[in-house]
Structures are given as C-alpha cells and as structure tokens.
Backbone as CSV, one residue per row, in Angstrom:
resi,resn,N_x,N_y,N_z,CA_x,CA_y,CA_z,C_x,C_y,C_z
1,MET,117.107,104.945,119.094,115.363,105.039,119.285,115.484,105.599,120.966
2,LEU,115.361,106.762,121.476,115.465,107.418,123.002,114.231,107.031,123.667
3,ASP,114.344,107.192,124.755,113.568,106.550,125.913,112.854,108.424,126.240
4,GLU,111.954,107.980,127.724,111.896,109.172,127.922,112.643,110.169,128.474
5,ASN,113.263,109.460,129.023,114.614,109.940,130.477,116.291,110.156,129.577
6,GLY,116.315,110.014,128.022,116.927,110.794,126.942,117.625,109.221,127.272
7,GLY,117.559,108.648,127.527,118.482,107.106,127.142,118.169,106.299,126.216
8,GLY,118.423,105.194,125.726,118.026,104.417,124.655,119.031,103.616,124.075
9,ILE,118.652,102.823,122.824,119.226,101.675,121.935,119.645,102.506,120.679
10,LEU,121.494,102.255,120.359,121.329,102.525,119.356,122.092,101.486,118.223
11,HIS,121.069,101.684,116.741,120.921,100.819,116.321,121.589,100.623,115.196
12,ASP,121.804,99.764,114.388,122.717,99.563,113.417,124.210,100.331,113.474
13,TRP,124.943,99.937,114.573,126.354,100.636,115.522,127.147,99.361,114.154
14,ASP,126.738,98.214,113.674,127.907,97.856,112.731,127.887,98.196,111.799
15,LEU,126.987,98.952,110.900,126.967,99.791,109.977,127.468,101.307,109.838
16,ALA,128.401,101.410,110.761,128.758,102.772,110.954,129.922,102.755,110.480
17,LYS,130.453,104.072,109.686,131.809,104.190,109.534,132.693,104.760,110.255
18,GLY,134.041,105.256,110.061,134.114,106.745,110.852,134.027,107.656,109.711
19,GLY,135.098,108.902,109.561,135.114,109.787,108.791,135.710,109.989,107.513
20,ARG,136.657,109.180,108.324,138.045,108.912,106.708,137.502,107.372,106.169
21,VAL,136.688,106.647,106.534,136.775,105.858,105.761,135.410,105.696,105.203
22,ALA,134.269,106.786,105.726,133.557,107.164,104.594,133.884,108.102,103.494
23,GLU,135.059,108.493,103.686,135.094,109.466,102.525,135.493,108.987,101.616
24,SER,136.466,107.446,101.783,137.116,106.505,100.994,135.884,105.633,100.399
25,LEU,134.519,106.025,100.775,133.513,104.909,99.693,133.198,106.095,98.697
26,VAL,133.897,107.377,98.704,132.936,108.000,97.330,134.171,108.763,96.321
27,SER,134.138,107.584,95.001,134.634,108.396,94.246,134.683,109.372,94.184
28,GLU,135.858,109.862,93.113,136.062,111.007,92.732,135.342,112.273,91.920
29,ASP,134.198,111.473,91.167,133.162,111.791,90.572,132.122,111.959,91.413
30,GLY,131.958,111.444,92.577,130.969,111.499,93.297,129.932,110.892,93.370
31,PHE,130.876,110.035,93.094,130.012,108.266,93.483,130.063,107.329,94.429
32,ALA,129.500,106.519,94.790,130.099,105.650,95.844,130.328,104.662,94.633
33,HIS,131.986,103.780,95.901,132.377,103.125,94.833,131.646,101.442,94.990
34,ASN,130.873,101.684,96.459,130.385,99.439,96.061,128.653,100.476,96.013
35,PRO,128.086,99.194,94.946,126.436,99.600,95.250,125.660,98.965,96.115
36,TYR,126.273,98.888,97.450,125.279,98.178,98.485,124.456,99.035,98.818
37,ARG,123.639,98.836,99.217,122.753,100.148,99.741,122.126,99.302,101.295
38,THR,122.021,100.207,101.663,121.535,99.912,103.353,120.122,100.280,103.665
39,GLY,119.618,98.979,104.198,117.703,99.458,103.997,117.433,98.019,103.518
40,ILE,116.359,98.488,103.902,114.831,97.407,103.776,114.546,98.170,101.950
41,TRP,114.097,96.975,101.069,114.322,97.248,99.884,112.600,97.831,99.896
42,TYR,111.967,97.690,100.684,110.465,98.265,100.707,110.547,99.841,100.655
43,PHE,111.531,100.415,101.573,111.231,101.593,102.359,112.467,102.112,101.767
44,LEU,113.668,101.533,100.352,114.500,102.405,99.774,114.015,103.073,99.334
45,SER,114.369,104.793,99.568,114.169,106.211,98.181,114.491,105.134,96.938
46,ALA,113.358,106.483,95.981,113.083,105.873,94.308,115.507,105.861,93.796
47,ARG,115.603,107.360,94.246,116.803,107.605,93.591,117.913,106.681,93.840
48,LEU,117.761,105.296,95.110,118.505,104.866,95.639,118.773,103.528,95.057
49,LEU,116.778,103.462,94.393,116.659,101.969,93.458,117.136,102.639,92.264
50,ILE,116.700,103.102,91.921,116.953,103.734,90.601,118.460,103.559,89.872
51,GLU,119.526,104.051,90.750,120.925,104.311,91.251,121.895,103.963,91.734
52,PRO,122.129,102.605,91.949,122.966,101.946,93.128,124.435,102.519,93.646
53,LEU,124.869,103.616,92.148,125.990,104.075,93.577,125.810,105.233,93.847
54,LYS,124.457,105.600,93.710,124.250,107.196,94.271,124.384,106.800,95.318
55,ILE,125.539,108.324,95.915,125.717,108.401,97.947,124.202,108.383,98.336
56,HIS,124.270,107.951,99.441,123.106,107.841,100.486,123.331,109.044,101.215
57,THR,121.645,109.874,101.172,122.168,111.252,101.810,120.391,111.304,103.022
58,LEU,120.713,112.498,103.095,119.170,112.355,104.157,118.029,112.700,104.168
59,GLN,118.058,113.109,102.485,116.910,113.160,101.482,116.486,111.715,101.017
60,ASP,117.447,110.566,101.617,117.139,109.112,101.151,116.192,108.704,102.416
61,ASP,116.789,108.941,103.741,116.170,108.528,105.159,114.851,109.336,105.049
62,LEU,114.601,110.436,104.862,113.479,110.938,105.406,112.468,110.605,104.505
63,GLU,112.479,110.415,102.927,111.581,109.727,101.819,111.564,108.477,102.468
64,SER,112.635,107.607,103.013,112.740,105.670,103.215,111.160,106.319,104.567
65,PHE,111.154,107.936,105.340,110.522,107.475,106.798,108.750,107.436,106.219
66,PHE,108.594,107.965,104.535,107.007,108.343,104.539,106.592,106.900,103.670
67,TYR,107.743,106.293,103.243,107.343,104.796,102.955,106.841,103.570,104.052
68,LEU,107.806,104.219,105.186,107.305,103.227,106.298,106.102,103.369,107.234
69,VAL,105.029,104.723,107.035,104.436,105.226,107.783,103.122,104.832,106.628
70,LEU,103.532,104.778,105.026,102.212,104.459,104.019,102.542,103.155,104.013
71,TYR,103.638,102.480,104.330,103.149,100.880,104.361,102.418,100.448,105.495
72,TYR,102.570,100.815,106.728,101.738,100.055,107.369,100.036,101.524,107.467
73,ALA,100.266,102.018,107.063,98.514,102.735,107.149,98.228,101.871,106.059
74,LEU,98.308,101.347,105.002,97.526,100.418,103.873,97.299,99.638,104.402
75,ARG,97.807,98.892,105.655,97.703,98.018,105.751,96.384,97.911,107.330
76,TYR,96.551,98.479,107.708,96.009,99.023,108.680,95.146,99.774,109.390
77,ILE,95.089,100.986,108.437,94.418,102.219,108.506,93.001,102.136,107.836
78,PRO,91.801,101.966,107.516,90.877,102.446,106.879,91.020,103.023,105.547
79,TYR,91.171,102.557,104.529,90.428,103.244,103.571,89.619,102.961,102.474
80,ASN,89.316,103.740,101.277,88.606,103.793,100.234,88.730,103.024,99.120
81,GLN,89.887,101.892,99.531,89.431,100.464,98.578,90.213,99.321,99.464
82,GLY,89.858,98.287,98.522,89.915,96.931,99.499,91.340,96.331,99.086
83,ILE,91.480,95.045,99.139,92.494,94.212,99.333,92.821,93.616,97.728
84,GLU,92.109,94.527,96.909,93.144,94.461,95.216,93.563,95.598,95.307
85,LYS,93.281,96.673,96.166,93.879,97.908,95.540,95.575,97.549,96.558
86,LEU,95.527,96.917,97.825,96.462,96.961,98.496,97.597,95.729,97.875
87,LYS,97.069,94.738,97.201,97.838,93.845,96.084,98.881,94.893,95.237
88,GLU,97.829,95.507,94.363,98.152,96.543,93.318,99.364,97.002,93.758
89,LEU,99.766,98.140,95.035,100.666,99.141,96.159,101.199,98.585,96.690
90,GLN,101.541,97.337,96.465,102.056,96.444,97.400,103.584,96.327,96.414
91,SER,102.923,95.307,95.271,103.753,95.228,93.803,104.303,96.247,93.178
92,GLN,103.550,97.588,92.973,104.109,98.556,92.203,105.190,99.458,93.117
93,ILE,104.747,99.596,94.222,105.620,100.500,95.303,106.595,100.059,95.824
94,PHE,106.174,98.917,96.805,107.013,98.604,97.412,107.734,97.417,96.964
95,GLU,107.342,96.650,96.180,108.484,95.114,95.881,109.111,95.321,93.624
96,GLU,108.749,96.410,93.772,108.849,96.719,92.194,110.873,96.185,92.171
97,CYS,111.138,95.357,91.143,112.442,95.080,91.044,112.510,94.840,89.803
98,ARG,113.931,95.189,89.258,114.274,94.357,87.810,115.649,93.865,87.712
99,TRP,115.979,92.542,87.269,117.300,92.707,87.450,117.700,93.682,85.651
100,ASN,119.067,94.274,86.369,119.925,95.222,84.872,121.126,94.183,84.858
101,SER,121.263,93.916,83.717,122.187,93.182,83.219,123.511,93.750,82.877
102,THR,123.310,95.234,82.749,124.399,96.023,82.159,124.986,96.046,83.535
103,SER,124.257,96.971,84.626,124.808,97.271,85.848,125.360,95.708,86.249
104,GLY,124.354,95.156,86.686,124.908,93.572,87.521,124.709,93.733,88.551
105,GLN,122.857,94.630,88.727,122.098,94.999,89.466,120.759,95.331,89.892
106,TYR,120.116,94.821,90.998,118.354,94.652,90.923,118.478,96.587,91.128
107,LEU,117.418,96.766,89.818,117.083,98.371,89.977,115.608,98.333,90.590
108,GLY,114.778,99.291,91.073,113.553,99.609,90.973,113.306,101.380,91.060
109,GLY,112.095,101.098,91.971,112.526,102.443,92.232,111.246,103.569,91.148
110,GLU,110.581,102.680,90.115,110.146,103.103,89.148,108.564,103.470,89.962
111,GLY,107.519,102.642,90.139,106.555,103.385,90.842,106.412,104.339,91.737
112,LYS,107.403,104.430,92.501,107.623,105.408,93.404,108.318,106.578,93.000
113,PHE,108.557,106.979,91.982,109.113,107.855,90.852,107.590,108.192,90.232
114,PHE,107.280,107.524,89.921,105.642,107.831,89.558,105.420,108.924,89.856
115,THR,104.518,108.022,91.161,103.759,108.533,92.247,104.174,110.124,93.060
116,ILE,105.941,110.059,93.063,106.702,111.198,93.666,106.066,112.525,92.554
117,THR,106.162,112.000,91.248,106.408,112.972,90.375,105.086,114.107,89.877
118,ARG,104.450,112.456,89.797,102.657,112.636,89.154,101.980,113.276,90.209
119,GLY,102.194,113.008,91.654,101.090,113.436,92.781,100.374,112.447,93.785
120,TYR,100.398,112.644,94.562,99.388,111.400,95.770,98.050,111.254,95.077
121,HIS,97.926,111.944,93.916,96.295,111.888,93.726,96.563,110.258,92.603
122,THR,97.424,109.726,92.320,97.991,108.517,91.402,97.967,107.779,92.591
123,LEU,98.186,107.917,93.430,97.683,106.327,94.044,95.617,106.284,94.566
124,ARG,95.123,106.922,94.112,93.478,106.669,94.038,93.135,106.548,95.867
125,ILE,93.952,106.436,96.846,93.442,106.352,97.607,93.100,107.510,98.684
126,ASN,92.192,107.442,100.051,91.869,108.171,100.785,91.149,107.771,102.035
127,PHE,92.302,107.967,102.942,91.835,107.525,104.395,90.631,109.085,104.821
128,VAL,89.417,108.401,104.724,88.213,109.186,104.472,88.853,109.463,106.303
129,ASP,88.481,108.622,107.072,88.434,109.266,108.917,89.838,109.225,109.395
130,HIS,90.403,109.557,108.679,91.826,110.023,109.084,92.580,111.049,108.759
131,ARG,92.220,111.827,109.148,92.321,113.481,108.428,93.567,113.936,108.469
132,PRO,94.266,113.804,108.808,96.024,114.114,109.683,96.606,113.265,109.250
133,LEU,95.997,112.331,109.188,97.424,111.115,108.400,97.313,111.544,106.973
134,GLN,95.944,111.428,106.297,95.990,111.543,104.829,96.477,113.180,104.499
135,ASN,96.089,114.266,105.003,97.316,115.367,105.268,98.393,115.072,105.018
136,TRP,99.284,114.354,106.319,100.016,114.133,106.195,100.934,113.738,105.193
137,LEU,100.382,112.123,105.002,101.070,112.095,103.087,101.314,113.017,102.274
138,ARG,99.665,113.757,102.129,99.771,114.065,101.323,101.054,115.521,100.805
139,ASN,100.757,116.147,102.089,101.912,117.618,102.549,103.616,116.567,102.255
140,THR,103.824,115.522,102.877,105.218,115.037,102.899,105.432,114.917,102.128
141,LEU,104.816,113.583,100.829,105.489,113.813,99.278,104.893,114.900,98.155
142,GLY,104.336,116.180,98.999,104.574,116.827,98.200,106.367,118.035,98.775
143,CYS,106.158,117.645,99.269,107.928,118.237,100.123,108.573,117.384,98.893
144,ILE,108.482,116.023,98.947,109.612,115.321,98.740,109.796,115.462,97.136
145,ALA,108.739,115.746,96.278,108.612,116.390,95.275,108.846,117.422,94.829
146,GLU,108.921,118.296,95.700,110.065,119.315,95.416,111.206,118.970,94.989
147,PHE,111.709,118.330,96.285,112.867,117.903,96.541,113.774,117.688,94.733
148,TYR,112.833,116.553,94.234,113.081,115.399,92.853,113.037,116.847,91.936
149,ARG,112.012,117.885,92.215,111.999,118.717,90.409,113.764,119.673,90.319
150,TYR,114.033,120.013,91.644,115.178,120.357,92.073,116.661,118.863,91.322
151,CYS,116.323,118.309,91.742,117.111,117.177,91.347,117.244,117.031,89.805
152,ILE,115.831,117.145,89.056,115.635,116.841,87.692,116.240,117.984,87.252
153,ASP,116.134,119.296,87.772,116.508,120.697,87.227,117.989,120.894,87.080
154,THR,119.249,120.149,88.514,119.667,120.473,88.494,120.695,119.597,87.425
155,GLU,119.940,118.356,86.890,120.558,117.343,85.768,120.323,117.569,84.546
156,GLN,119.626,118.273,84.601,118.872,119.038,82.864,120.243,120.368,83.065
157,LYS,120.401,120.985,83.849,121.251,122.102,83.556,122.621,121.765,83.259
158,HIS,123.134,120.292,83.890,124.221,119.797,83.624,124.571,118.918,82.417
159,PHE,123.065,118.848,82.141,123.238,117.930,80.144,123.172,119.233,79.267
160,GLU,122.643,120.226,80.145,122.540,121.176,79.108,123.889,121.911,78.914
161,GLU,124.272,122.209,80.096,125.959,123.107,79.854,127.368,121.591,79.035
162,HIS,126.546,120.452,78.818,127.970,120.262,78.563,126.978,119.158,77.293
163,GLU,126.330,119.841,76.398,125.507,119.466,75.212,126.542,118.600,74.294
164,GLY,126.439,117.256,73.850,127.575,117.015,72.503,128.860,116.752,73.446
165,GLU,128.653,116.359,74.358,129.933,115.270,75.373,128.695,113.683,75.244
166,PRO,129.633,113.553,75.211,129.496,111.874,76.035,128.400,111.940,77.050
167,LEU,126.996,110.980,77.035,126.380,111.003,78.341,127.282,110.517,79.372
168,PRO,127.175,110.269,80.443,127.879,110.039,81.479,126.686,108.446,82.128
169,LEU,127.649,107.556,82.200,127.185,106.010,82.349,126.505,106.234,83.603
170,HIS,126.553,107.318,84.734,125.551,107.286,85.588,124.931,108.375,86.286
171,CYS,123.764,108.740,87.299,123.063,110.312,87.258,124.010,110.412,87.568
172,VAL,123.940,112.438,87.262,124.722,113.604,87.863,124.820,113.631,89.107
173,PRO,125.350,113.367,89.835,125.497,114.096,90.932,125.141,115.155,91.654
174,VAL,123.976,115.516,92.603,123.282,116.537,92.942,123.517,117.538,93.887
175,PRO,124.317,118.065,93.992,124.766,118.608,95.391,123.260,119.180,96.351
176,PRO,123.690,119.498,97.594,122.578,119.397,98.558,121.914,120.610,98.184
177,PRO,120.472,120.387,98.644,119.780,121.153,98.154,119.828,122.748,99.185
178,PRO,119.432,123.798,98.238,119.228,125.140,99.334,118.067,125.093,99.691
179,ALA,118.335,126.178,101.103,117.393,126.219,102.252,116.359,126.439,101.634
180,SER,115.657,126.766,100.073,114.850,127.533,100.416,113.803,125.949,99.248
181,ILE,114.689,124.984,99.151,114.010,123.115,99.608,113.843,122.623,100.701
182,GLY,112.796,122.224,100.854,111.768,121.616,102.522,112.505,120.915,102.857
183,LEU,113.472,120.072,101.710,113.839,119.062,102.670,115.788,118.823,102.761
184,HIS,115.576,120.359,102.355,117.190,120.804,102.425,117.900,120.464,104.199
185,ASN,116.859,119.918,104.798,117.565,120.061,106.632,116.119,118.608,106.812
186,HIS,116.289,118.293,107.710,115.210,117.438,108.738,113.918,118.504,109.458
187,GLU,114.104,119.776,109.439,113.371,120.529,110.531,111.796,120.606,109.818
188,TYR,111.780,121.390,108.661,110.643,121.359,108.003,109.841,119.829,108.097
189,PHE,110.096,118.769,107.447,110.219,117.753,107.611,109.509,116.944,108.807
190,SER,109.848,117.316,109.721,109.341,117.044,111.874,108.577,118.046,111.722
191,SER,108.776,119.013,111.414,107.589,120.378,111.972,106.333,119.430,110.872
192,LEU,106.289,118.763,109.531,104.924,117.644,109.122,104.568,117.119,110.481
193,VAL,105.330,116.429,110.887,104.698,115.119,111.286,104.328,115.695,112.932
194,LYS,104.629,116.460,113.594,104.540,117.172,114.921,102.817,117.780,114.373
195,THR,102.648,118.698,113.386,101.946,118.362,113.195,100.636,117.988,112.792
196,ALA,101.213,117.276,112.337,100.056,116.117,112.257,99.261,115.223,113.493
197,LEU,100.801,115.102,114.016,100.608,114.206,115.923,99.820,115.242,116.244
198,GLU,99.526,116.321,116.398,98.969,117.601,117.523,97.683,117.481,116.707
199,ALA,97.411,117.457,115.600,96.116,117.747,115.115,94.824,116.820,115.729
200,PRO,93.598,117.399,115.579,92.163,116.468,115.780,92.037,115.716,114.582
201,GLY,90.932,114.676,114.851,90.384,114.175,113.941,90.641,112.663,113.933
202,TRP,92.054,112.395,114.625,92.623,110.787,114.656,91.697,109.961,115.117
203,ALA,91.207,109.011,114.425,89.779,107.920,114.776,90.831,106.979,115.244
204,SER,90.054,106.141,115.873,90.481,105.157,116.314,90.145,103.309,115.629
205,MET,89.358,103.681,114.257,89.402,102.441,113.996,90.338,101.997,113.356
206,ARG,90.287,100.518,113.132,91.646,100.091,112.254,91.109,98.511,111.755
207,THR,92.061,98.749,110.199,91.588,97.405,109.165,92.220,96.439,109.921
208,TYR,92.247,95.298,108.922,93.439,94.029,108.973,93.665,93.516,107.431
209,LEU,93.632,94.492,106.440,93.719,93.997,105.415,95.039,93.700,104.983
210,GLY,96.122,93.890,106.004,97.229,93.356,106.085,97.627,92.090,106.099
211,ASP,96.542,91.575,107.146,96.727,90.412,107.574,95.990,89.293,106.460
212,ASP,94.654,89.919,106.243,93.865,89.439,105.121,94.918,89.151,103.979
213,LEU,95.815,90.333,103.720,97.132,89.696,102.056,98.088,88.466,102.873
214,ASP,98.398,88.695,104.089,99.075,87.373,104.514,98.660,86.389,104.223
215,GLN,97.028,85.860,104.225,96.389,85.039,104.520,96.339,84.298,102.891
216,TYR,96.168,85.711,102.262,95.950,85.320,100.875,97.814,84.470,100.063
217,VAL,98.227,84.903,100.586,99.434,84.840,99.989,100.238,82.885,100.711
218,ARG,99.531,82.963,102.099,99.608,81.599,102.544,98.686,79.994,101.708
219,THR,97.370,81.130,101.818,96.583,80.154,101.154,96.653,79.669,99.529
220,ARG,97.446,80.324,99.177,97.977,79.983,97.408,99.806,79.732,97.823
221,GLY,100.020,79.097,98.434,101.161,78.645,98.881,102.576,78.863,98.254
222,ARG,102.033,80.590,98.518,103.409,81.363,98.136,104.383,81.764,99.626
223,ARG,105.536,82.338,99.273,106.105,82.774,100.517,105.212,83.562,101.163
224,ARG,105.401,83.540,102.654,104.427,83.996,103.832,105.490,85.432,103.608
225,MET,104.783,86.259,103.272,104.412,88.070,103.445,104.423,88.582,105.054
226,SER,105.555,88.910,106.035,104.912,89.074,106.999,105.344,90.488,107.507
227,THR,104.507,90.814,108.422,105.027,92.360,108.575,106.444,92.821,109.395
228,LEU,107.054,91.412,110.408,107.958,91.761,110.962,109.799,91.247,109.929
229,VAL,108.912,90.329,109.203,110.470,89.653,108.357,110.118,90.080,106.582
230,LEU,110.643,91.842,106.603,110.708,92.149,105.603,112.235,91.138,104.545
231,PRO,111.978,91.808,103.362,112.936,91.248,102.635,114.237,91.579,102.822
232,ARG,115.048,90.633,102.723,116.735,91.300,103.644,117.232,92.430,102.914
233,ILE,118.162,92.710,103.907,118.728,94.333,103.787,119.406,94.296,102.334
234,CYS,119.352,95.610,101.567,119.659,95.773,100.203,119.378,94.500,99.433
235,GLY,118.190,94.572,99.263,118.066,93.543,97.931,116.259,93.127,98.273
236,PRO,115.904,92.965,96.580,114.898,92.320,96.338,113.573,91.433,96.748
237,PRO,112.460,90.834,97.670,112.321,89.765,97.433,112.958,88.764,95.980
238,LYS,113.171,87.503,96.451,113.489,86.215,95.628,112.733,86.291,94.506
239,ARG,111.515,86.333,94.227,110.039,86.292,93.604,109.181,87.438,93.360
240,ARG,108.494,87.617,92.529,107.324,88.046,92.708,106.314,87.893,93.614
241,LEU,105.731,88.445,94.561,104.296,87.316,95.119,103.004,87.012,94.746
242,PHE,102.564,87.702,93.240,101.835,87.915,93.109,101.540,87.893,91.339
C-alpha cells in the first residue's frame, strides 16, 4: 500500500518466501507440495478453490481483485435487485464450499467458474446508475474468461496428446499465457481500472443492502456476517449462513 509520497506499508511480510524456498514448494510435476492457499476464501480464484494443489499465480490475484470489487459493489452500490438476490450471490459466488473426502480438502469455485465461463449476464444484475462500474465488471470478467478459455484449451490439448494414458490425479499445470491473452501480465487489467475510474457517470447514490443482510443474519440468531471480519484465511465458513 503506497501513499502519495511513495512511502507506505508492506502487508503480509510474514507470508513472503525467498526464491529458493518458493522453488522448494513446487513439485517436479508442477504442483504445490502444500495445499495451503493464501487469501480470503470469498475472493480466491475459481481455479485455486477447485484445485488446492494449483500454484498461486498473478492471474489468480487479478481475478481476486474482481471478486473484491463485486462483493462490495453488491453490498453498497444500487442495482436492479434486492436482498434476496444478494443472499443468492453471497451463497453461490463467495461462500460456496464442500468437503472432498478424496483430497481431504475443502473445495469450491463452481459458482465462480460458471459465471466466468457463461458470462456476466448470468449474474442478472445491472448497476443502472453506475455505468463505469457496470462496464468495468463486464469487461474484466470477459478478460478473465479469455484466460480461462486458454486454460481449458491447454488442458484439452494435453488430454488429446496423452489419450489412453491414466488420467492425472490433479488438473494439468497450465504454462504462463502468451502475450495475446489479456491477463498475461497486469498491464491490460490495470488499463481497464484506469479507464473506468476516469470515465464520467459515477453516481453518488449508495445502498445498504449489506447492512440489511447483516441484520437479517443477526435477527435469526446466526453468526454475524461482517464486512470487516471475513472468513479466516484459506478456510471456508464453518457453516452456511442461509
């Protein structure tokens, strides 16, 4: 986090690893030795939630930023739906998890994967008075979808080349995307953010559906869901909220 003078705060230094240590965490076949995933469950990429042994990459972090913006937009920016839709998206996109006895891990990401591969329209939300936000969400999700198509095509090609061989226990490691893919680095993603922030049409209206949802949870004796106290790092909620 940088301030206007170039100074700032370095977060999560305790989670940093030196180059040699980082290399030792990757197996010869390109998977992580440890299924521990760094991040908040709500905002982890679909591929990290689906495959715990996937190596954490730049593309995962860029995708996480999309979910972070979407999460707070749904809670505090007016759109064409009410609290029932917020509850639905909260459950399907951010909280979705299941225990997998084979891997001995919590898995998730199916709702995110569906949204990415099927398109923004599947969310059924429209930020009518916040066109720059609406356009950014749509364009960014399209950029993420392009990367996922690259991953799917790469995995499909691998299976075709190894037809008849035993299926791998984990997903196929995908090499870094070429320059033709928007998410091959952060530059195109950053340009989408800059374009949205500079565009006219940002309204000042706010909604408080997020606060209403918190109140809904409290009045039913459930665990309070707070925008400040999210699920613990790398772990899903202990139980479903709804």
